[in-house]
Amino acid sequence: MSGDPVETFRQEAQDLLEQIETGLLDLAHRPGDRALIDAVFRGLHTLKGSGAMFGFDALAAFTHHCESAFDRVRKGEVPASPELVAAVLAAQDHMRALAEGTDASEAEGEALLVRLRQAVDAAAGVVVEAPSAPGAATWKVRFSLPTDALANGTRPLPLLDELRELGECKVTALTDQIPPLEALNPTECWLGWEVILTTTHPRSAIEDVFIFVIDEMTLEIEALEPAAPVAEPDAPAEVLLAAVNSEAAAAPIAEIAAPDTQGGEAKAARVGDTVRVPAERLDELMDRVGELVIAQSRLKQVAVTSTEPQLRAVAEEIERLASELRDTMMVVRMVPVAQLFGRFRRLIHDLARDTGKSIELSTEGETTELDKTVIERLADPLVHLIRNSADHGLETPDQRLAAGKPATGQIRLAARQSGAEVIITITDDGRGVDRARVRAKAEENGLIAPGAVLSDSELLQLIFHPGFSTAATITNLSGRGVGMDVVKRTIEGLRGAIEMTSEPGQGSQISLRIPLTLAIIDGLLVRVGPARYVIPLPAVEECVELTVEQDMRSTGRSLLTLRDRLVPFIRLRELFRTGLVPDPHQKVVVVATGQERVGLVVDQILGDHQTVIKSLSSFHADVETFSGATILGDGGVALILDVAHLVAAGQRQDAQLRAAG
């Protein structure tokens, strides 16, 4: 973790703001959920306190107003109305800017607070059904704080004040755990308290008093027989409390058991379970692992040509360790897509407000994992695709009802793993793509000739052409002719692919095929002519020999029969124009993406290879056949084949042959 305390606070503030946002969005659907209300209040309270502690006074002052509003919700004075939730969500964006230290308009902050006050006042006018008043009950509350509570900013006096607000109580301080004077550290808390409380409030109200410290303390709440109001505490108890906290007034105190040292140890163990590591350190470590894999590959090649058995044994051991280290590093970098999907709940909430549409977001496969770098680079493309679905795809409630659909439109995000890829789909149940409008716009822009024959997938792919838009009017969401081409370039930059399907009147689906990682993959090393290439191993289905007879028989057709299925194949020596005579015993490597298969004809299969992916230069950025390069054990370079591109090329070749036949 960074040694800068301010940067540490900012990281923790972002976590708190995400928790607050999640709680608010859940409250929009379950406004009476007490656990959610408490969670939002705790987040706001912690953010305010931490902000003040680290010198973020503007953040603390601003957050205080939101905390006060939710304190009224927590106490049942006002409901968590949609307007109040929306006001705090809007205020949360201002808090984020204040935490990040970016320019935050003071006038904007005042406007947000005015909106918040109006929402609270409006909610206060709503009649909230009060629970039936129970009879007074008497409770015995025993609690103690950890010895480091005072140093960590926890004060007993406010806790006792809150208990007094619940009813009449008698407080007794327990002093049996206080060490001798010479051993007493004034920063440590050794007092315990026992409170006899008579109140009409339920047990949950007592528990709420300790809502922010309950994980670190010991607490016992025992119901006693109903009792009459009790007397105020005596003077010695007040003196003892004053010794603990300089802010002591005439507040009651109480008794409790000895401090729970095991609880403190358990707390320390929990804290040590997770370590926050800066992302750049993970990237640096990944680079080192990549260099180690390259060095191991060189060692393996030297060992193969050596007659020294000990060298071979060491090379095999290092290969095993390097492979395990690579796999461990891959796991460390993997994060669930829930981290990505969770960001879009707020987006949908805002889109519904901006478009006047009723939109519901559902997610599936949130536990599917992707490399953290891939997750980061997917955020912007998914934002654009979701905004596009909300603006272009979904109809207004009136239009949906007229079409026999539910008034609320559905946008669904799903993720699933398929081999070495993750497939992310964005589906809506809107109006679908108007093919006639797409064709007309494409002809108008000169993208296709009038009357040109296109398959449905080719027609839909025109949407991803730069500057293409079918929006009748420009809105703040879409329609400016930018975005979809950028989405496609970003996905292809991740060595992925983007596909679209649509049913008129039923909706559209966009599928993103993304590799699990961008760093190291297992590959199959092959030779075509004098050059060597790497085929990503997860895409390889099988390898078969292509006999001379089969090669001659397939001339002009480029089709191979495998288990009663025709598989198109590509002769890589022709694609790469080696100008050499093929080897007499060529091999066909059958690769697949999804359900589509194609064979790649190579001269020789050299074996498996742990491939550290190196990006191609910007000069080669437009070469679609290759997705990168790797360094081999002998220092040579092998290009990595883009399987998705080659499969698509094989399908086009097959379609052309079928059309010609």
XYZ file of C-alpha atoms in Angstrom:
661
model
C 0.000 0.000 0.000
C 1.170 3.520 -0.636
C 2.901 5.171 2.326
C 1.081 8.470 1.688
C -1.758 8.673 4.275
C -3.754 11.044 2.070
C -3.603 8.600 -0.836
C -4.588 5.801 1.536
C -7.630 7.813 2.627
C -8.604 8.470 -0.992
C -8.501 4.758 -1.788
C -10.617 3.934 1.256
C -12.986 6.813 0.452
C -13.604 5.341 -2.994
C -14.486 2.006 -1.399
C -16.868 3.745 1.010
C -18.499 5.725 -1.800
C -19.044 2.531 -3.805
C -20.652 0.886 -0.758
C -22.866 3.936 -0.221
C -23.898 3.961 -3.882
C -24.739 0.255 -3.817
C -26.840 0.729 -0.693
C -28.695 3.704 -2.181
C -29.464 1.856 -5.411
C -30.774 -1.105 -3.412
C -32.877 1.262 -1.327
C -34.546 2.517 -4.501
C -36.097 -0.980 -4.766
C -36.430 -1.730 -1.025
C -36.984 1.633 0.707
C -38.016 0.071 4.004
C -34.996 -2.232 4.383
C -33.512 -1.342 7.770
C -30.201 -3.103 7.072
C -29.677 -1.022 3.930
C -30.525 2.201 5.744
C -28.038 1.348 8.486
C -25.367 0.452 5.903
C -25.740 3.788 4.081
C -25.699 5.702 7.365
C -22.567 3.865 8.544
C -20.825 4.609 5.249
C -21.664 8.322 5.415
C -20.677 8.529 9.077
C -17.328 6.817 8.457
C -16.596 8.949 5.398
C -17.311 12.131 7.363
C -15.127 11.086 10.288
C -12.233 9.887 8.149
C -12.398 13.003 5.992
C -12.124 15.253 9.037
C -9.254 13.140 10.403
C -7.201 13.497 7.196
C -7.866 17.196 6.698
C -10.646 16.941 4.098
C -12.762 19.473 5.944
C -14.933 20.413 2.945
C -15.771 16.741 2.395
C -16.551 16.212 6.074
C -18.801 19.287 6.232
C -20.670 18.355 3.069
C -21.075 14.695 4.047
C -22.398 15.749 7.461
C -25.618 17.032 5.831
C -26.204 13.719 4.034
C -25.445 11.812 7.227
C -27.949 13.945 9.133
C -30.606 13.254 6.510
C -30.071 9.505 6.799
C -29.965 9.732 10.566
C -33.575 10.935 10.364
C -34.365 8.001 8.073
C -32.657 5.633 10.520
C -34.710 7.006 13.412
C -37.935 6.591 11.446
C -38.655 10.311 11.220
C -38.723 10.338 7.403
C -38.951 7.525 4.805
C -36.229 6.746 2.260
C -38.232 8.311 -0.563
C -37.076 8.041 -4.214
C -36.419 11.808 -4.192
C -34.261 11.549 -1.074
C -32.297 8.602 -2.474
C -31.768 10.450 -5.780
C -30.621 13.580 -3.919
C -28.021 11.656 -1.900
C -26.856 9.857 -5.065
C -26.313 13.207 -6.745
C -24.541 14.496 -3.644
C -22.335 11.413 -3.659
C -20.774 12.487 -6.961
C -19.804 15.781 -5.298
C -18.308 13.851 -2.372
C -16.242 11.802 -4.822
C -14.855 14.971 -6.396
C -14.013 16.403 -2.964
C -12.267 13.163 -1.961
C -10.232 13.048 -5.170
C -9.172 16.650 -4.738
C -10.512 17.696 -8.142
C -12.234 21.005 -8.761
C -15.593 20.874 -7.029
C -17.822 23.890 -7.447
C -18.931 25.350 -4.123
C -22.070 26.691 -5.801
C -22.833 23.193 -7.107
C -22.415 21.825 -3.600
C -24.856 24.400 -2.218
C -27.382 23.540 -4.938
C -27.098 19.851 -4.038
C -27.691 20.608 -0.364
C -30.760 22.685 -1.253
C -32.067 19.708 -3.244
C -31.309 17.424 -0.293
C -33.180 19.649 2.165
C -36.172 19.837 -0.167
C -36.212 16.042 -0.475
C -36.040 15.627 3.307
C -38.816 18.187 3.856
C -40.990 16.496 1.220
C -40.344 13.089 2.778
C -41.139 14.475 6.235
C -44.604 15.344 4.932
C -45.257 11.679 4.181
C -47.188 9.960 6.935
C -45.143 7.004 8.131
C -47.118 4.342 9.890
C -45.756 4.218 13.417
C -45.446 0.884 15.161
C -47.717 0.259 18.091
C -46.149 1.576 21.269
C -44.984 -1.352 23.433
C -44.929 -1.247 27.153
C -41.745 -0.205 28.904
C -39.235 -2.993 29.389
C -36.048 -3.145 31.403
C -32.760 -4.330 29.871
C -29.347 -5.013 31.312
C -26.681 -3.867 28.882
C -23.060 -4.862 29.589
C -20.273 -3.707 27.299
C -16.547 -3.038 27.158
C -14.336 -1.551 24.491
C -10.948 -2.810 23.292
C -7.986 -1.325 25.156
C -6.932 0.736 22.107
C -10.408 2.225 21.612
C -9.467 5.713 22.838
C -6.372 5.861 20.619
C -8.535 4.888 17.647
C -11.010 7.697 18.297
C -13.838 5.741 19.970
C -15.412 7.647 22.871
C -17.563 5.963 25.538
C -19.434 9.139 26.519
C -21.522 9.492 23.318
C -22.468 5.804 23.578
C -23.779 6.329 27.084
C -25.549 9.528 26.016
C -27.374 7.613 23.290
C -28.467 4.987 25.778
C -29.846 7.732 28.060
C -31.859 9.112 25.122
C -33.667 5.753 24.886
C -35.124 5.960 28.392
C -34.267 6.018 32.075
C -31.135 4.218 33.059
C -28.641 3.569 35.824
C -25.016 3.239 34.846
C -22.305 1.497 36.826
C -18.626 1.541 35.926
C -16.563 -1.610 36.384
C -13.056 -0.904 37.582
C -11.799 -4.387 38.416
C -9.723 -4.608 35.241
C -7.861 -1.309 35.760
C -4.134 -2.052 36.271
C -2.010 -0.530 39.089
C -1.265 3.179 38.708
C 2.398 2.656 37.794
C 1.327 0.328 34.941
C -1.621 2.455 33.763
C -1.375 3.893 30.256
C -3.733 6.894 29.971
C -4.399 6.148 26.296
C -5.815 2.686 27.096
C -9.386 1.900 28.084
C -9.769 -0.588 30.955
C -13.268 0.378 32.144
C -16.383 -1.663 31.525
C -19.988 -0.596 31.948
C -23.299 -2.075 33.001
C -26.443 -0.125 32.173
C -29.906 -0.918 33.566
C -32.165 0.665 30.952
C -35.943 1.060 31.083
C -37.287 1.985 27.649
C -40.201 1.602 25.271
C -37.763 1.099 22.369
C -37.081 -2.418 21.032
C -33.831 -4.335 21.488
C -32.716 -3.311 17.978
C -32.610 0.348 19.081
C -30.131 -0.587 21.809
C -27.988 -2.494 19.329
C -28.003 0.531 17.017
C -26.209 2.577 19.669
C -23.141 0.373 19.125
C -23.534 0.087 15.350
C -20.066 1.486 14.569
C -18.030 -0.343 17.203
C -19.865 -3.645 17.574
C -17.217 -5.652 15.667
C -14.391 -4.656 18.046
C -16.189 -4.702 21.441
C -17.919 -7.148 23.757
C -21.645 -6.579 24.222
C -24.332 -8.417 26.176
C -28.005 -7.382 26.206
C -30.295 -9.204 28.624
C -34.052 -8.610 29.074
C -35.177 -8.103 32.683
C -38.635 -7.758 34.201
C -40.405 -4.425 33.587
C -39.149 -1.936 36.199
C -39.847 1.540 37.450
C -37.637 4.440 36.460
C -34.307 4.336 38.236
C -32.281 7.019 39.889
C -29.528 9.055 38.320
C -25.978 7.727 38.721
C -23.943 8.673 41.719
C -21.040 11.105 41.717
C -18.160 8.577 41.848
C -19.312 7.011 38.584
C -19.284 10.398 36.902
C -15.771 11.059 38.172
C -14.572 7.753 36.747
C -16.055 8.578 33.371
C -14.419 12.006 33.421
C -11.084 10.273 33.884
C -11.713 8.284 30.712
C -12.970 11.117 28.540
C -12.278 14.808 29.025
C -15.661 15.607 27.512
C -17.474 13.912 30.405
C -20.558 15.649 31.725
C -23.270 14.273 33.994
C -23.456 11.041 31.986
C -24.183 7.573 33.392
C -21.633 4.713 33.378
C -21.825 0.913 33.789
C -20.182 -2.495 34.458
C -18.921 -5.257 32.091
C -16.727 -8.332 31.837
C -12.965 -8.174 31.259
C -11.777 -7.053 27.800
C -11.807 -9.828 25.205
C -8.185 -10.220 24.103
C -9.129 -13.049 21.761
C -11.481 -10.691 19.967
C -8.582 -8.317 19.383
C -6.440 -11.124 17.982
C -9.257 -12.267 15.722
C -9.670 -8.713 14.523
C -5.952 -8.517 13.710
C -6.150 -11.788 11.834
C -9.080 -10.517 9.781
C -7.198 -7.338 8.914
C -4.230 -9.388 7.715
C -6.348 -11.523 5.416
C -6.366 -8.862 2.692
C -3.571 -6.595 1.513
C -4.121 -3.647 -0.806
C -1.401 -3.567 -3.475
C -0.988 -0.745 -6.024
C -1.877 -1.908 -9.527
C 1.460 -0.804 -10.973
C 3.273 -3.234 -8.672
C 1.211 -6.105 -10.025
C 2.020 -4.987 -13.568
C 5.717 -4.835 -12.731
C 5.604 -8.287 -11.151
C 3.817 -9.621 -14.227
C 6.595 -8.241 -16.429
C 9.198 -9.996 -14.284
C 7.309 -13.283 -14.501
C 7.180 -12.852 -18.282
C 10.945 -12.357 -18.472
C 11.412 -15.421 -16.251
C 9.281 -17.510 -18.629
C 11.416 -16.361 -21.580
C 14.633 -17.214 -19.706
C 13.191 -20.600 -18.734
C 12.411 -21.268 -22.389
C 16.030 -20.551 -23.304
C 17.252 -22.838 -20.527
C 14.960 -25.611 -21.765
C 16.408 -25.334 -25.267
C 19.971 -25.496 -23.930
C 19.096 -28.521 -21.784
C 17.579 -30.369 -24.743
C 20.884 -30.175 -26.639
C 22.947 -31.090 -23.574
C 24.027 -34.553 -22.484
C 24.345 -33.461 -18.853
C 21.521 -35.154 -16.882
C 21.751 -32.736 -13.943
C 21.226 -29.768 -16.258
C 18.126 -31.412 -17.688
C 16.767 -32.116 -14.190
C 17.294 -28.515 -13.100
C 15.713 -27.227 -16.328
C 12.637 -29.401 -15.761
C 12.336 -28.195 -12.146
C 12.623 -24.552 -13.152
C 10.056 -25.114 -15.917
C 7.627 -26.533 -13.356
C 8.214 -23.687 -10.905
C 7.941 -21.038 -13.626
C 4.656 -22.577 -14.775
C 3.260 -22.594 -11.218
C 4.428 -19.022 -10.642
C 2.790 -17.943 -13.897
C -0.493 -19.614 -12.933
C -0.386 -18.028 -9.470
C 0.269 -14.629 -10.983
C -2.644 -15.091 -13.342
C -4.951 -15.819 -10.395
C -3.703 -12.755 -8.503
C -4.545 -10.529 -11.463
C -7.989 -12.026 -12.009
C -11.000 -10.158 -10.649
C -14.711 -11.043 -10.942
C -16.725 -9.132 -13.531
C -19.113 -8.234 -10.693
C -16.637 -5.425 -10.029
C -17.348 -4.173 -13.553
C -21.079 -4.908 -13.685
C -21.676 -3.177 -10.357
C -20.754 0.182 -11.903
C -23.680 0.100 -14.296
C -26.498 0.072 -11.742
C -25.980 3.785 -11.188
C -25.717 4.328 -14.956
C -29.093 2.642 -15.517
C -30.623 4.690 -12.697
C -29.449 7.927 -14.357
C -30.408 6.800 -17.869
C -33.955 6.023 -16.751
C -34.218 9.522 -15.313
C -32.669 11.224 -18.380
C -34.709 9.341 -20.996
C -37.987 9.172 -19.114
C -38.022 5.411 -19.666
C -38.575 2.647 -17.159
C -35.450 0.459 -17.292
C -34.452 -2.572 -15.271
C -30.926 -4.018 -15.274
C -30.274 -7.689 -14.607
C -26.903 -9.417 -14.454
C -25.700 -12.983 -14.751
C -22.338 -14.674 -14.317
C -20.890 -12.013 -11.992
C -18.385 -14.534 -10.584
C -16.740 -14.980 -13.992
C -13.175 -13.683 -13.732
C -11.057 -11.581 -16.087
C -7.606 -10.046 -15.967
C -7.749 -6.722 -14.108
C -6.255 -4.887 -17.104
C -9.010 -6.249 -19.338
C -11.653 -5.201 -16.799
C -10.308 -1.643 -16.777
C -10.289 -1.374 -20.572
C -13.795 -2.831 -20.904
C -15.471 -0.195 -18.735
C -15.823 2.566 -21.358
C -17.009 0.294 -24.226
C -19.684 -1.243 -22.003
C -20.847 2.188 -20.847
C -21.372 3.200 -24.474
C -23.157 -0.034 -25.397
C -25.527 0.253 -22.421
C -26.271 3.897 -23.169
C -26.914 2.934 -26.785
C -29.336 0.200 -25.734
C -31.206 2.605 -23.468
C -31.409 5.416 -26.039
C -31.708 3.563 -29.372
C -32.993 0.178 -28.297
C -35.635 0.576 -25.613
C -38.949 2.266 -26.326
C -40.840 4.626 -24.041
C -43.374 3.022 -21.668
C -46.287 4.128 -23.902
C -44.661 2.660 -27.000
C -43.940 -0.608 -25.204
C -47.501 -0.929 -23.935
C -48.827 -0.217 -27.439
C -46.575 -3.010 -28.770
C -47.907 -5.459 -26.180
C -44.755 -5.366 -24.051
C -44.336 -4.604 -20.331
C -43.822 -0.899 -19.656
C -40.424 -1.552 -18.106
C -37.620 -2.273 -20.560
C -35.011 -4.879 -19.753
C -31.247 -4.614 -20.234
C -29.329 -7.740 -19.341
C -25.587 -8.096 -18.779
C -24.211 -11.633 -18.779
C -20.738 -13.149 -18.671
C -19.541 -16.702 -19.113
C -16.217 -18.384 -19.726
C -15.634 -20.342 -22.912
C -12.172 -21.879 -22.998
C -9.575 -19.090 -22.869
C -12.220 -16.473 -23.598
C -14.937 -14.715 -21.665
C -18.110 -13.888 -23.560
C -19.955 -10.792 -22.343
C -23.395 -10.095 -23.782
C -25.519 -6.954 -23.600
C -29.147 -7.774 -24.399
C -32.205 -5.531 -24.552
C -35.841 -6.287 -25.332
C -36.390 -3.098 -27.309
C -37.354 -2.309 -30.871
C -34.393 -4.008 -32.541
C -32.350 -2.683 -35.466
C -34.181 -1.174 -38.419
C -32.366 -2.856 -41.342
C -33.918 -0.551 -43.928
C -32.656 2.531 -42.103
C -29.182 1.020 -41.701
C -29.007 0.203 -45.423
C -30.296 3.651 -46.411
C -27.773 5.373 -44.176
C -24.936 3.178 -45.458
C -25.841 3.949 -49.081
C -26.149 7.639 -48.251
C -22.640 7.623 -46.717
C -21.204 5.666 -49.642
C -20.335 2.641 -47.521
C -22.131 0.243 -49.859
C -23.388 0.451 -53.406
C -27.155 0.834 -53.864
C -28.777 -2.586 -53.980
C -25.614 -4.408 -52.856
C -26.227 -7.944 -51.594
C -25.193 -8.270 -47.944
C -25.733 -10.951 -45.361
C -27.562 -9.921 -42.202
C -24.360 -10.006 -40.132
C -22.534 -7.881 -42.711
C -25.359 -5.350 -42.681
C -25.301 -5.122 -38.877
C -21.512 -4.746 -38.878
C -21.987 -1.459 -40.755
C -23.146 0.021 -37.449
C -19.544 -0.201 -36.236
C -18.231 1.872 -39.148
C -16.704 5.237 -38.124
C -19.237 8.047 -38.149
C -22.215 5.765 -38.692
C -25.445 6.613 -36.852
C -29.137 6.033 -37.552
C -30.358 8.367 -34.810
C -33.037 10.729 -36.110
C -32.047 13.357 -33.549
C -28.893 14.042 -31.601
C -29.250 13.586 -27.844
C -26.826 13.854 -24.973
C -26.649 10.050 -24.995
C -26.056 9.087 -28.616
C -26.617 10.054 -32.204
C -23.440 11.986 -32.947
C -21.942 9.242 -35.088
C -19.094 8.476 -32.713
C -18.621 5.649 -30.296
C -19.498 2.316 -31.883
C -16.361 2.328 -34.043
C -14.317 3.205 -30.955
C -15.973 0.314 -29.110
C -14.973 -2.066 -31.888
C -11.384 -0.801 -31.977
C -11.083 -1.151 -28.203
C -12.385 -4.717 -28.228
C -10.101 -5.674 -31.109
C -7.237 -4.015 -29.239
C -7.900 -6.567 -26.493
C -7.544 -9.325 -29.124
C -11.302 -9.785 -28.870
C -14.216 -9.707 -31.287
C -17.631 -8.055 -31.310
C -20.793 -9.502 -32.858
C -24.360 -8.252 -33.072
C -27.709 -9.937 -33.608
C -31.130 -8.329 -33.632
C -34.763 -9.274 -34.080
C -37.083 -6.456 -35.212
C -39.504 -5.624 -32.438
C -37.856 -8.101 -30.041
C -34.533 -6.505 -29.189
C -30.801 -6.763 -29.851
C -27.808 -8.574 -28.443
C -24.153 -7.575 -28.672
C -21.577 -10.217 -27.783
C -18.001 -9.421 -26.807
C -15.455 -12.246 -26.963
C -12.539 -11.296 -24.718
C -9.362 -13.269 -23.898
C -8.935 -14.104 -20.221
C -5.550 -12.407 -20.007
C -3.298 -10.156 -22.035
C 0.003 -11.258 -20.537
C 0.967 -14.949 -20.832
C -0.763 -17.806 -22.621
C -0.036 -21.425 -23.488
C 0.642 -21.743 -27.184
C 1.254 -24.335 -29.875
C 4.451 -23.557 -31.768
C 4.265 -24.380 -35.504
C 6.449 -23.847 -38.556
C 5.280 -22.515 -41.908
C 8.159 -22.376 -44.362
C 11.188 -20.988 -42.529
C 9.167 -18.979 -39.989
C 7.631 -20.023 -36.702
C 4.231 -19.001 -35.372
C 2.270 -19.476 -32.151
C -1.364 -20.601 -32.060
C -3.110 -19.971 -28.680
C -3.469 -23.456 -27.225
C -6.980 -23.028 -25.725
C -8.296 -22.426 -29.253
C -6.777 -25.666 -30.607
C -9.215 -28.577 -30.874
C -7.120 -31.214 -32.631
C -4.235 -31.805 -35.020
C -4.459 -34.159 -38.017
C -2.179 -34.975 -40.916
C -2.973 -33.686 -44.395
C -1.845 -36.325 -46.878
C -0.700 -35.457 -50.361
C -3.845 -37.108 -51.746
C -6.103 -34.997 -49.513
C -4.152 -31.888 -50.389
C -4.540 -32.552 -54.114
C -8.176 -33.576 -53.787
C -9.070 -30.402 -51.886
C -7.559 -28.050 -54.447
C -10.154 -25.428 -55.263
C -12.401 -26.485 -52.369
C -10.240 -26.093 -49.221
C -12.575 -28.387 -47.283
C -11.666 -31.283 -45.057
C -14.017 -33.985 -43.771
C -13.605 -34.682 -40.063
C -16.050 -37.119 -38.458
C -18.710 -36.438 -41.086
C -18.323 -32.669 -40.749
C -16.893 -30.375 -43.394
C -14.216 -28.064 -42.007
C -12.826 -25.265 -44.202
C -9.065 -24.852 -43.997
C -6.524 -22.213 -44.879
C -3.082 -22.975 -46.307
C -0.902 -20.657 -44.239
C 1.978 -20.993 -46.704
C -0.257 -19.365 -49.339
C -1.599 -16.764 -46.919
C 1.950 -15.823 -45.851
C 3.335 -16.229 -49.406
C 6.366 -18.277 -48.448
C 7.080 -19.127 -52.079
C 8.343 -22.527 -50.987
C 7.242 -26.053 -51.751
C 5.223 -27.454 -48.830
C 6.585 -30.278 -46.690
C 5.413 -33.718 -47.797
C 3.680 -34.387 -44.462
C 1.681 -31.248 -43.728
C -0.401 -30.938 -40.589
C -3.843 -29.386 -40.072
C -4.383 -27.614 -36.754
C -8.141 -27.335 -36.189
C -8.974 -24.201 -34.195
C -12.302 -22.854 -33.010
C -13.972 -19.801 -31.507
C -17.392 -20.604 -30.113
C -19.101 -23.074 -32.461
C -17.103 -22.117 -35.547
C -14.112 -24.215 -36.675
C -11.402 -23.861 -39.291
C -8.227 -25.781 -40.111
C -4.823 -24.124 -40.398
C -2.398 -26.031 -42.648
C 1.174 -25.846 -41.342
C 4.406 -27.595 -42.356
C 5.398 -28.801 -38.888
C 4.137 -28.829 -35.307
C 7.062 -28.017 -32.996
C 5.304 -28.433 -29.629
C 3.834 -26.435 -26.781
C 5.247 -23.078 -25.734
C 4.611 -20.756 -22.794
C 3.989 -17.538 -24.657
C 4.764 -14.114 -23.218
C 2.735 -11.767 -25.369
C 4.482 -8.679 -26.726
C 2.430 -6.044 -28.514
C 3.164 -5.235 -32.146
C 4.381 -1.779 -33.055
C 1.951 0.897 -34.209
C 3.326 0.378 -37.721
C 1.814 -3.146 -37.699
C -1.412 -2.187 -35.907
C -3.549 -2.812 -39.004
C -2.241 -6.353 -39.568
C -5.264 -8.372 -38.442
C -3.723 -11.806 -38.948
C -1.482 -11.455 -35.882
C -2.388 -10.448 -32.344
C 1.159 -10.048 -31.036
C 4.592 -11.630 -30.913
C 6.727 -13.622 -28.502
C 10.416 -14.280 -27.945
C 11.537 -17.888 -28.319
C 14.193 -19.727 -26.361
C 16.811 -19.222 -29.077
C 16.188 -15.480 -29.139
C 14.091 -15.621 -32.288
C 10.678 -14.021 -32.674
C 7.423 -15.864 -33.416
C 4.219 -14.089 -34.388
C 1.015 -15.043 -32.541
C -1.869 -15.894 -34.852
C -5.210 -14.152 -34.362
C -7.489 -17.189 -34.294
C -10.759 -15.226 -34.424
C -9.618 -13.405 -37.572
C -8.466 -16.625 -39.255
C -11.721 -18.416 -38.384
C -13.686 -15.542 -39.912
C -11.462 -15.691 -43.015
C -12.068 -19.448 -43.285
C -15.825 -18.927 -43.056
C -15.748 -16.287 -45.783
C -13.700 -18.614 -47.970
C -16.147 -21.444 -47.358
C -19.122 -19.191 -48.156
C -17.503 -18.051 -51.415
C -16.824 -21.630 -52.452
C -20.391 -22.641 -51.687
C -21.736 -19.675 -53.636
C -19.490 -20.523 -56.578
C -20.575 -24.154 -56.464
